[in-house]
Short mmCIF file of N, CA and C and ligand atoms in Angstrom, two decimals:
data_model
loop_
_atom_site.label_atom_id
_atom_site.label_comp_id
_atom_site.label_asym_id
_atom_site.label_seq_id
_atom_site.Cartn_x
_atom_site.Cartn_y
_atom_site.Cartn_z
N MET A 1 32.76 48.64 -4.68
CA MET A 1 31.60 48.35 -5.00
C MET A 1 30.73 46.88 -5.11
N ALA A 2 29.55 46.80 -4.69
CA ALA A 2 29.29 45.67 -5.14
C ALA A 2 28.66 45.06 -6.19
N ALA A 3 29.85 43.62 -6.78
CA ALA A 3 28.83 43.37 -8.14
C ALA A 3 27.38 43.83 -8.45
N GLU A 4 26.51 43.81 -9.45
CA GLU A 4 25.29 43.68 -9.47
C GLU A 4 25.27 42.36 -9.61
N ALA A 5 24.07 41.54 -9.26
CA ALA A 5 23.39 40.26 -9.70
C ALA A 5 23.20 40.36 -11.02
N MET A 6 23.72 39.22 -11.66
CA MET A 6 23.14 38.44 -12.80
C MET A 6 22.13 38.68 -13.22
N PRO A 7 21.06 39.38 -14.10
CA PRO A 7 19.42 39.22 -14.01
C PRO A 7 19.01 37.93 -14.55
N LEU A 8 18.25 37.35 -14.67
CA LEU A 8 17.52 36.03 -15.00
C LEU A 8 17.54 36.11 -16.19
N GLN A 9 17.84 34.86 -16.31
CA GLN A 9 18.26 34.39 -18.30
C GLN A 9 17.36 33.64 -18.07
N LEU A 10 16.96 33.50 -19.45
CA LEU A 10 15.54 32.32 -20.19
C LEU A 10 16.16 32.16 -21.05
N VAL A 11 16.58 30.84 -21.06
CA VAL A 11 17.66 30.20 -22.16
C VAL A 11 17.25 28.86 -23.05
N THR A 12 17.13 28.12 -24.05
CA THR A 12 16.88 26.74 -24.36
C THR A 12 17.66 26.06 -24.01
N GLY A 13 17.47 24.99 -23.47
CA GLY A 13 18.01 23.85 -23.02
C GLY A 13 17.93 23.22 -24.21
N GLU A 14 18.59 21.55 -23.40
CA GLU A 14 19.53 20.27 -24.25
C GLU A 14 19.84 19.29 -23.73
N SER A 15 19.00 18.47 -24.28
CA SER A 15 19.71 17.32 -23.81
C SER A 15 20.93 16.88 -22.29
N LYS A 16 22.34 17.91 -22.74
CA LYS A 16 23.25 18.32 -21.52
C LYS A 16 22.79 18.29 -20.32
N ASP A 17 21.86 19.17 -20.74
CA ASP A 17 21.21 20.70 -19.25
C ASP A 17 20.40 19.40 -18.61
N LEU A 18 20.51 17.96 -18.64
CA LEU A 18 19.42 17.12 -17.84
C LEU A 18 19.89 16.93 -16.15
N ASP A 19 21.13 16.85 -16.08
CA ASP A 19 21.36 17.22 -14.81
C ASP A 19 21.51 17.93 -13.98
N GLU A 20 21.00 19.28 -14.46
CA GLU A 20 20.82 20.30 -13.45
C GLU A 20 19.30 20.57 -13.50
N VAL A 21 18.75 19.79 -14.87
CA VAL A 21 17.37 20.07 -14.35
C VAL A 21 16.46 19.26 -13.84
N MET A 22 17.23 17.62 -13.63
CA MET A 22 16.96 16.90 -12.56
C MET A 22 17.10 17.54 -10.90
N ASP A 23 17.96 18.05 -10.58
CA ASP A 23 18.44 19.01 -9.66
C ASP A 23 17.42 19.95 -9.27
N VAL A 24 17.01 20.55 -9.96
CA VAL A 24 15.83 21.53 -10.14
C VAL A 24 14.04 20.47 -9.32
N MET A 25 13.77 19.33 -10.45
CA MET A 25 13.06 18.26 -10.35
C MET A 25 13.05 17.88 -8.88
N ALA A 26 14.17 18.07 -8.11
CA ALA A 26 14.06 17.23 -7.28
C ALA A 26 13.67 18.41 -6.02
N SER A 27 14.27 19.06 -6.43
CA SER A 27 13.85 20.09 -5.15
C SER A 27 13.00 20.79 -5.08
N ALA A 28 12.28 20.84 -6.40
CA ALA A 28 10.93 21.50 -6.58
C ALA A 28 9.81 20.32 -6.00
N PHE A 29 9.82 19.14 -6.49
CA PHE A 29 8.30 18.49 -6.46
C PHE A 29 8.28 17.52 -4.72
N ASP A 30 7.49 17.21 -4.53
CA ASP A 30 7.43 16.65 -2.90
C ASP A 30 7.17 15.13 -3.75
N PRO A 31 7.81 13.98 -3.43
CA PRO A 31 7.63 12.95 -3.83
C PRO A 31 6.22 12.31 -3.39
N HIS A 32 5.40 12.86 -2.53
CA HIS A 32 4.32 12.71 -1.44
C HIS A 32 3.33 12.73 -2.90
N PHE A 33 3.33 13.74 -3.91
CA PHE A 33 2.02 13.58 -4.81
C PHE A 33 2.38 12.94 -6.07
N GLY A 34 3.65 12.52 -6.24
CA GLY A 34 3.94 11.97 -7.68
C GLY A 34 3.94 12.73 -8.75
N GLU A 35 4.33 14.11 -8.68
CA GLU A 35 3.87 15.00 -9.73
C GLU A 35 5.41 14.90 -10.80
N ALA A 36 6.82 14.68 -10.24
CA ALA A 36 8.27 14.74 -10.88
C ALA A 36 8.32 13.52 -11.80
N TRP A 37 9.09 13.90 -12.75
CA TRP A 37 8.84 12.88 -14.11
C TRP A 37 10.43 12.56 -13.80
N THR A 38 10.73 11.38 -14.36
CA THR A 38 11.88 10.66 -14.16
C THR A 38 13.24 11.12 -15.32
N ARG A 39 14.28 10.85 -14.96
CA ARG A 39 15.64 11.51 -16.32
C ARG A 39 15.01 10.67 -17.30
N SER A 40 14.44 9.27 -17.17
CA SER A 40 14.17 8.64 -18.58
C SER A 40 13.13 8.96 -19.28
N GLN A 41 12.10 9.82 -18.54
CA GLN A 41 10.81 10.49 -18.53
C GLN A 41 11.07 11.72 -19.98
N CYS A 42 12.26 12.83 -19.22
CA CYS A 42 12.48 13.73 -19.56
C CYS A 42 13.45 13.53 -20.89
N ALA A 43 14.41 12.34 -20.64
CA ALA A 43 15.61 11.91 -22.08
C ALA A 43 14.04 11.87 -23.27
N GLY A 44 13.51 10.75 -22.99
CA GLY A 44 13.07 10.53 -24.05
C GLY A 44 11.88 11.37 -24.71
N ILE A 45 11.40 12.37 -23.94
CA ILE A 45 10.24 13.05 -24.81
C ILE A 45 11.30 14.68 -25.25
N LEU A 46 12.52 14.67 -24.76
CA LEU A 46 13.31 16.20 -25.36
C LEU A 46 13.51 16.25 -26.50
N PRO A 47 14.06 15.02 -27.71
CA PRO A 47 14.30 15.02 -28.90
C PRO A 47 12.81 14.69 -29.66
N LEU A 48 11.73 15.28 -29.26
CA LEU A 48 10.64 14.84 -30.00
C LEU A 48 10.05 16.51 -30.49
N SER A 49 9.30 16.12 -32.05
CA SER A 49 9.14 16.92 -32.00
C SER A 49 8.15 18.54 -31.64
N GLY A 50 8.60 19.50 -31.78
CA GLY A 50 7.55 20.01 -31.05
C GLY A 50 8.07 20.82 -29.40
N VAL A 51 8.95 19.80 -28.79
CA VAL A 51 8.91 19.83 -27.26
C VAL A 51 10.37 20.81 -26.74
N GLN A 52 9.83 22.22 -26.29
CA GLN A 52 11.24 22.80 -25.81
C GLN A 52 11.17 22.48 -24.37
N LEU A 53 12.57 22.59 -24.06
CA LEU A 53 13.03 23.29 -23.14
C LEU A 53 13.85 24.56 -22.24
N VAL A 54 12.82 25.42 -21.70
CA VAL A 54 13.27 26.51 -21.14
C VAL A 54 14.08 26.59 -19.84
N LEU A 55 15.41 26.64 -19.72
CA LEU A 55 16.19 26.39 -18.35
C LEU A 55 15.95 28.45 -17.49
N ALA A 56 15.77 28.78 -16.79
CA ALA A 56 16.11 29.83 -15.63
C ALA A 56 17.22 29.71 -14.84
N ARG A 57 17.88 30.58 -15.76
CA ARG A 57 19.91 30.50 -14.98
C ARG A 57 19.85 31.88 -14.21
N ASN A 58 20.17 31.91 -13.18
CA ASN A 58 20.59 32.96 -12.27
C ASN A 58 21.95 32.78 -12.38
N GLU A 59 23.14 33.38 -11.43
CA GLU A 59 24.09 34.21 -11.83
C GLU A 59 25.03 32.68 -11.67
N HIS A 60 24.01 31.97 -10.82
CA HIS A 60 25.37 30.15 -10.23
C HIS A 60 24.57 29.71 -10.83
N GLU A 61 23.59 29.32 -11.34
CA GLU A 61 22.87 27.88 -11.59
C GLU A 61 21.97 27.73 -12.61
N VAL A 62 21.32 26.37 -13.16
CA VAL A 62 20.03 26.22 -13.61
C VAL A 62 19.29 26.66 -11.81
N CYS A 63 18.02 27.40 -11.55
CA CYS A 63 17.41 27.59 -10.67
C CYS A 63 15.62 27.13 -10.80
N GLY A 64 15.50 27.19 -12.13
CA GLY A 64 14.11 26.37 -12.85
C GLY A 64 14.21 26.49 -14.16
N PHE A 65 13.06 25.95 -14.46
CA PHE A 65 12.68 25.12 -16.13
C PHE A 65 11.19 25.19 -15.97
N SER A 66 11.10 25.24 -17.60
CA SER A 66 9.72 24.64 -17.93
C SER A 66 9.73 23.59 -19.16
N LEU A 67 9.23 23.19 -19.42
CA LEU A 67 8.96 22.04 -20.67
C LEU A 67 7.67 22.00 -21.27
N LEU A 68 7.44 22.50 -22.89
CA LEU A 68 6.95 22.58 -23.60
C LEU A 68 6.61 21.67 -24.36
N ARG A 69 5.31 21.72 -25.18
CA ARG A 69 5.25 20.84 -25.85
C ARG A 69 3.87 21.35 -27.21
N THR A 70 4.51 21.59 -27.97
CA THR A 70 3.59 22.24 -29.14
C THR A 70 3.39 21.50 -30.78
N VAL A 71 1.80 21.63 -30.57
CA VAL A 71 1.44 20.25 -31.62
C VAL A 71 -0.03 20.95 -32.46
N ALA A 72 0.13 21.36 -33.64
CA ALA A 72 -0.30 22.08 -34.22
C ALA A 72 -0.61 23.45 -33.88
N ASP A 73 -2.11 23.85 -33.38
CA ASP A 73 -1.97 25.11 -33.24
C ASP A 73 -2.35 25.55 -31.40
N GLU A 74 -1.80 24.22 -30.53
CA GLU A 74 -1.78 24.04 -29.30
C GLU A 74 -0.49 23.91 -28.85
N ALA A 75 -0.40 24.54 -27.55
CA ALA A 75 0.83 24.09 -26.53
C ALA A 75 0.28 23.97 -25.47
N GLU A 76 1.30 22.49 -25.09
CA GLU A 76 1.07 21.87 -23.60
C GLU A 76 2.25 22.88 -22.46
N LEU A 77 2.19 22.93 -21.42
CA LEU A 77 2.90 23.40 -20.55
C LEU A 77 3.05 21.52 -19.47
N LEU A 78 4.45 21.07 -20.10
CA LEU A 78 4.71 19.74 -19.61
C LEU A 78 5.06 20.09 -17.77
N LEU A 79 5.83 20.71 -17.85
CA LEU A 79 6.64 20.60 -16.58
C LEU A 79 6.53 22.17 -15.87
N LEU A 80 6.79 22.64 -14.88
CA LEU A 80 7.37 23.66 -14.89
C LEU A 80 7.97 23.97 -12.69
N ALA A 81 8.78 24.19 -12.79
CA ALA A 81 9.31 24.37 -11.69
C ALA A 81 10.55 24.89 -11.31
N VAL A 82 10.83 25.22 -10.29
CA VAL A 82 11.75 26.03 -9.37
C VAL A 82 12.16 25.56 -8.32
N SER A 83 13.80 26.00 -8.02
CA SER A 83 14.42 25.26 -7.08
C SER A 83 13.60 25.68 -5.89
N GLN A 84 13.18 25.27 -5.16
CA GLN A 84 12.76 25.44 -3.71
C GLN A 84 13.48 27.03 -3.07
N ASP A 85 14.81 27.12 -2.73
CA ASP A 85 15.01 28.22 -2.38
C ASP A 85 15.36 29.36 -3.25
N SER A 86 14.83 28.90 -4.53
CA SER A 86 14.62 30.17 -5.43
C SER A 86 13.33 30.66 -5.51
N GLN A 87 12.30 30.08 -4.72
CA GLN A 87 11.17 30.11 -5.06
C GLN A 87 10.39 31.65 -4.36
N ARG A 88 9.30 32.14 -5.06
CA ARG A 88 8.79 32.99 -4.66
C ARG A 88 9.53 33.88 -4.70
N GLN A 89 10.62 34.12 -5.98
CA GLN A 89 11.19 35.58 -6.73
C GLN A 89 10.68 36.17 -7.61
N GLY A 90 9.74 35.31 -8.86
CA GLY A 90 9.09 35.63 -9.48
C GLY A 90 9.30 34.77 -11.00
N ILE A 91 10.62 33.64 -10.47
CA ILE A 91 10.97 33.02 -11.57
C ILE A 91 9.99 31.91 -12.12
N GLY A 92 9.01 31.11 -11.55
CA GLY A 92 8.34 30.85 -12.11
C GLY A 92 7.57 31.26 -13.05
N GLY A 93 6.68 32.59 -12.81
CA GLY A 93 5.92 33.29 -13.29
C GLY A 93 6.23 33.98 -14.35
N ALA A 94 8.47 34.24 -14.57
CA ALA A 94 8.70 34.74 -15.49
C ALA A 94 8.66 33.34 -16.46
N LEU A 95 9.09 32.16 -15.90
CA LEU A 95 8.41 30.85 -17.07
C LEU A 95 7.38 30.91 -17.68
N LEU A 96 6.38 31.02 -16.79
CA LEU A 96 4.68 31.18 -17.75
C LEU A 96 4.67 32.23 -17.78
N ASN A 97 4.76 33.16 -18.28
CA ASN A 97 5.13 34.19 -18.89
C ASN A 97 5.43 34.10 -20.26
N HIS A 98 6.72 33.62 -20.22
CA HIS A 98 7.78 32.90 -21.89
C HIS A 98 6.46 31.87 -22.31
N PHE A 99 5.81 30.88 -21.48
CA PHE A 99 4.95 29.97 -22.47
C PHE A 99 3.65 30.75 -23.01
N ILE A 100 3.53 31.89 -22.11
CA ILE A 100 2.33 32.60 -23.31
C ILE A 100 3.17 33.04 -23.74
N ASP A 101 3.82 34.24 -24.06
CA ASP A 101 4.64 34.55 -25.39
C ASP A 101 4.58 33.77 -26.18
N HIS A 102 5.23 33.02 -26.29
CA HIS A 102 5.53 31.95 -26.94
C HIS A 102 4.06 31.49 -27.75
N GLY A 103 2.74 31.47 -27.16
CA GLY A 103 1.41 31.08 -27.69
C GLY A 103 1.34 32.17 -28.90
N ARG A 104 1.48 33.41 -27.91
CA ARG A 104 0.87 34.39 -28.82
C ARG A 104 1.93 34.53 -30.19
N GLN A 105 3.30 34.60 -30.07
CA GLN A 105 4.19 34.55 -31.34
C GLN A 105 3.79 33.35 -32.23
N ALA A 106 3.78 32.69 -31.63
CA ALA A 106 3.79 31.40 -32.57
C ALA A 106 1.96 31.25 -33.47
N ASN A 107 1.11 32.17 -32.52
CA ASN A 107 0.15 32.61 -32.89
C ASN A 107 -1.09 31.51 -33.22
N LEU A 108 -0.37 30.82 -31.66
CA LEU A 108 -1.05 29.81 -31.53
C LEU A 108 -2.94 29.79 -31.00
N ALA A 109 -3.70 28.71 -30.98
CA ALA A 109 -5.35 28.78 -30.37
C ALA A 109 -5.56 28.73 -28.94
N ARG A 110 -4.58 28.06 -28.19
CA ARG A 110 -4.99 28.08 -27.33
C ARG A 110 -3.72 27.25 -26.16
N LEU A 111 -3.84 27.57 -25.07
CA LEU A 111 -2.50 26.85 -23.87
C LEU A 111 -3.09 25.68 -23.23
N HIS A 112 -2.71 24.90 -22.78
CA HIS A 112 -3.01 24.36 -21.57
C HIS A 112 -2.19 23.15 -20.88
N LEU A 113 -2.69 22.74 -20.23
CA LEU A 113 -1.69 22.40 -18.83
C LEU A 113 -2.55 21.65 -17.70
N GLU A 114 -2.19 20.32 -16.85
CA GLU A 114 -2.37 19.84 -15.86
C GLU A 114 -1.95 19.72 -14.52
N VAL A 115 -2.42 19.92 -13.72
CA VAL A 115 -1.88 20.63 -12.26
C VAL A 115 -2.22 19.23 -11.39
N ARG A 116 -1.86 19.41 -10.36
CA ARG A 116 -2.65 18.13 -9.38
C ARG A 116 -3.66 19.38 -8.17
N ASP A 117 -4.42 18.68 -8.70
CA ASP A 117 -5.57 19.51 -7.21
C ASP A 117 -4.94 20.28 -6.16
N GLY A 118 -4.88 21.20 -5.69
CA GLY A 118 -4.46 20.94 -4.24
C GLY A 118 -3.08 22.32 -4.61
N ASN A 119 -2.40 21.81 -5.52
CA ASN A 119 -1.07 22.74 -5.81
C ASN A 119 -1.02 23.98 -5.87
N PRO A 120 -0.56 24.52 -4.67
CA PRO A 120 -0.48 26.22 -5.38
C PRO A 120 -0.70 26.55 -6.41
N ALA A 121 0.01 26.14 -7.23
CA ALA A 121 0.19 25.95 -8.43
C ALA A 121 -0.86 26.51 -9.45
N VAL A 122 -2.21 26.01 -8.64
CA VAL A 122 -3.43 26.30 -9.60
C VAL A 122 -3.85 28.21 -9.06
N ALA A 123 -3.25 28.47 -8.54
CA ALA A 123 -3.56 29.97 -8.50
C ALA A 123 -2.56 31.05 -8.87
N MET A 124 -1.75 30.40 -9.49
CA MET A 124 -0.71 31.03 -10.27
C MET A 124 -0.77 30.92 -11.65
N TYR A 125 -1.72 29.58 -11.74
CA TYR A 125 -2.49 29.54 -13.72
C TYR A 125 -3.67 30.95 -13.68
N GLN A 126 -4.37 30.69 -12.54
CA GLN A 126 -5.49 31.43 -12.33
C GLN A 126 -5.12 32.66 -12.75
N ALA A 127 -4.42 33.23 -11.96
CA ALA A 127 -3.99 34.59 -11.85
C ALA A 127 -3.22 34.72 -13.11
N PHE A 128 -2.57 34.16 -13.99
CA PHE A 128 -2.03 33.86 -15.70
C PHE A 128 -3.47 34.44 -16.34
N GLY A 129 -4.54 33.88 -16.42
CA GLY A 129 -5.83 33.22 -16.76
C GLY A 129 -6.10 32.29 -17.60
N PHE A 130 -5.18 30.84 -16.83
CA PHE A 130 -6.12 29.87 -17.15
C PHE A 130 -7.43 29.48 -16.10
N GLU A 131 -7.91 28.60 -17.19
CA GLU A 131 -9.32 28.67 -16.40
C GLU A 131 -9.33 27.12 -16.70
N GLU A 132 -10.41 26.79 -15.10
CA GLU A 132 -10.45 25.01 -15.01
C GLU A 132 -10.90 24.34 -15.82
N GLU A 133 -11.03 23.55 -16.83
CA GLU A 133 -11.87 22.42 -18.13
C GLU A 133 -12.30 21.13 -17.45
N GLY A 134 -11.62 20.65 -16.63
CA GLY A 134 -11.74 19.21 -16.23
C GLY A 134 -10.93 18.47 -15.17
N ARG A 135 -11.09 17.37 -14.68
CA ARG A 135 -11.04 16.51 -14.13
C ARG A 135 -9.86 15.34 -14.02
N ARG A 136 -8.88 14.75 -13.98
CA ARG A 136 -8.70 13.51 -14.08
C ARG A 136 -8.46 12.48 -12.79
N ARG A 137 -9.15 11.55 -12.27
CA ARG A 137 -8.89 11.36 -11.04
C ARG A 137 -8.32 10.56 -10.95
N LYS A 138 -7.62 10.69 -9.68
CA LYS A 138 -6.39 9.71 -9.33
C LYS A 138 -5.84 9.06 -10.71
N TYR A 139 -4.53 10.83 -11.17
CA TYR A 139 -3.99 10.87 -12.20
C TYR A 139 -3.05 10.73 -11.43
N TYR A 140 -2.37 11.18 -10.31
CA TYR A 140 -1.10 11.35 -9.75
C TYR A 140 -0.68 10.40 -8.90
N THR A 141 0.00 9.17 -8.90
CA THR A 141 0.46 8.15 -7.54
C THR A 141 1.67 8.34 -7.18
N GLY A 142 1.53 8.70 -5.95
CA GLY A 142 2.46 9.39 -4.99
C GLY A 142 3.61 8.41 -4.57
N ARG A 143 5.17 8.52 -4.32
CA ARG A 143 5.75 7.47 -3.60
C ARG A 143 5.04 6.21 -2.72
N ASP A 144 4.19 7.02 -2.29
CA ASP A 144 3.46 6.39 -1.04
C ASP A 144 2.38 5.35 -1.33
N GLY A 145 2.14 5.49 -2.60
CA GLY A 145 0.85 4.80 -3.05
C GLY A 145 -0.47 6.18 -3.11
N SER A 146 -0.19 6.92 -2.68
CA SER A 146 -1.58 7.82 -2.31
C SER A 146 -1.98 8.12 -3.64
N GLN A 147 -3.06 8.96 -4.05
CA GLN A 147 -3.37 8.96 -5.25
C GLN A 147 -3.78 10.61 -5.06
N HIS A 148 -3.60 11.32 -6.57
CA HIS A 148 -4.00 12.37 -6.39
C HIS A 148 -5.15 13.06 -7.83
N ASP A 149 -5.83 13.55 -7.57
CA ASP A 149 -6.95 13.91 -9.29
C ASP A 149 -5.71 15.67 -9.81
N ALA A 150 -5.72 15.51 -10.61
CA ALA A 150 -5.46 16.29 -11.81
C ALA A 150 -6.83 17.21 -11.99
N LEU A 151 -6.26 18.38 -12.24
CA LEU A 151 -7.25 19.32 -13.11
C LEU A 151 -6.57 20.07 -14.13
N THR A 152 -7.41 19.91 -15.27
CA THR A 152 -6.60 20.52 -16.56
C THR A 152 -6.87 22.06 -16.79
N MET A 153 -6.47 22.49 -17.07
CA MET A 153 -7.01 24.28 -17.44
C MET A 153 -6.41 24.66 -18.41
N ALA A 154 -6.69 25.57 -19.07
CA ALA A 154 -6.35 25.86 -20.55
C ALA A 154 -6.96 27.82 -20.73
N LEU A 155 -5.73 28.10 -21.59
CA LEU A 155 -5.99 29.46 -21.69
C LEU A 155 -6.20 29.97 -23.37
N LYS A 156 -7.33 30.25 -23.78
CA LYS A 156 -7.26 31.03 -25.02
C LYS A 156 -6.72 32.23 -25.51
N ILE A 157 -6.18 32.18 -26.36
CA ILE A 157 -5.30 33.56 -26.81
C ILE A 157 -5.49 33.63 -28.14
C1 LIG B 201 5.07 26.33 -8.32
C2 LIG B 201 6.15 27.22 -8.82
C3 LIG B 201 6.93 26.90 -10.46
C4 LIG B 201 5.99 28.56 -8.70
O1 LIG B 201 7.37 28.67 -8.99
P1 LIG B 201 7.71 30.32 -8.12
O2 LIG B 201 9.23 30.82 -8.79
O3 LIG B 201 7.67 30.49 -6.80
O4 LIG B 201 6.60 31.15 -8.84
P2 LIG B 201 6.47 32.71 -8.78
O5 LIG B 201 7.41 33.68 -7.55
O6 LIG B 201 6.98 33.43 -9.66
O7 LIG B 201 5.32 33.23 -7.80
C5 LIG B 201 4.25 33.88 -8.68
C6 LIG B 201 2.84 34.26 -8.04
O8 LIG B 201 2.01 32.48 -7.94
C7 LIG B 201 1.45 32.56 -6.93
N1 LIG B 201 2.17 31.10 -6.10
C8 LIG B 201 3.29 30.67 -5.75
N2 LIG B 201 4.08 29.51 -5.72
C9 LIG B 201 2.76 30.01 -4.25
C10 LIG B 201 2.58 29.05 -3.10
N3 LIG B 201 3.56 28.42 -2.87
N4 LIG B 201 1.67 29.45 -2.55
C11 LIG B 201 0.88 30.45 -2.93
N5 LIG B 201 1.35 31.01 -3.91
C12 LIG B 201 1.63 31.08 -4.53
C13 LIG B 201 2.08 34.11 -5.81
O9 LIG B 201 1.08 34.59 -6.33
C14 LIG B 201 3.10 34.31 -6.36
O10 LIG B 201 3.00 35.35 -6.24
P3 LIG B 201 3.69 36.50 -4.86
O11 LIG B 201 4.82 35.76 -4.12
O12 LIG B 201 4.08 37.61 -5.37
O13 LIG B 201 2.41 36.32 -3.96
C15 LIG B 201 6.79 26.38 -7.68
O14 LIG B 201 6.08 26.89 -6.72
C16 LIG B 201 7.61 24.92 -8.14
O15 LIG B 201 8.34 24.71 -8.66
N6 LIG B 201 6.64 24.35 -7.42
C17 LIG B 201 7.18 22.68 -7.21
C18 LIG B 201 6.50 22.01 -8.63
C19 LIG B 201 5.62 22.51 -9.48
O16 LIG B 201 4.42 22.20 -8.66
N7 LIG B 201 5.02 22.75 -10.46
C20 LIG B 201 3.65 23.32 -10.85
C21 LIG B 201 2.99 22.12 -11.49
S1 LIG B 201 3.91 21.06 -12.63
#
């Protein structure tokens, strides 16, 4: 009899999980766009008050993560990534739902995020109710020096 696959688990991560987080980061983000964070950026923000790392674990490994920061009655989605070979299986949506649930449970007024204009994730954020609020010109600089605008998006809850 075939063993049943372990369901996806969303668990809180810590600094000791950074190796796996950086593996997902490298797999998910295209360096052309300059959206990925460095290990030292991640390590620097993790101990700060209101910051939460959420890991998506499948049977074998960490296959996705989100990084959130809550300040007063707002929270920001700093990063959301799923390893390339685990994409389009609902994992990004599960992490985004977790972020929205956090906002509801903590009674926050507003959730927000920044995303590169043209990133397919924009459609996902819109599908979850986020609305475009503004644009930051040339916000991302890719490894090759190319520059890309960011959209700011928000969800009122
Ligand atoms: C964005 C990202 C996290 C989505 O993760 P995912 O696990 O593939 O997302 P899901 O499977 O939950 O997709 C949910 C829905 O979002 C939309 N979507 C997700 N990726 C998409 C893509 N590449 N193109 C078009 N629509 C997409 C679809 O509507 C999808 O539903 P469907 O598969 O039923 O059509 C993932 O593509 C990723 O890691 N990208 C690189 C990192 C990044 O750009 N992160 C966002 C900015 S921080």
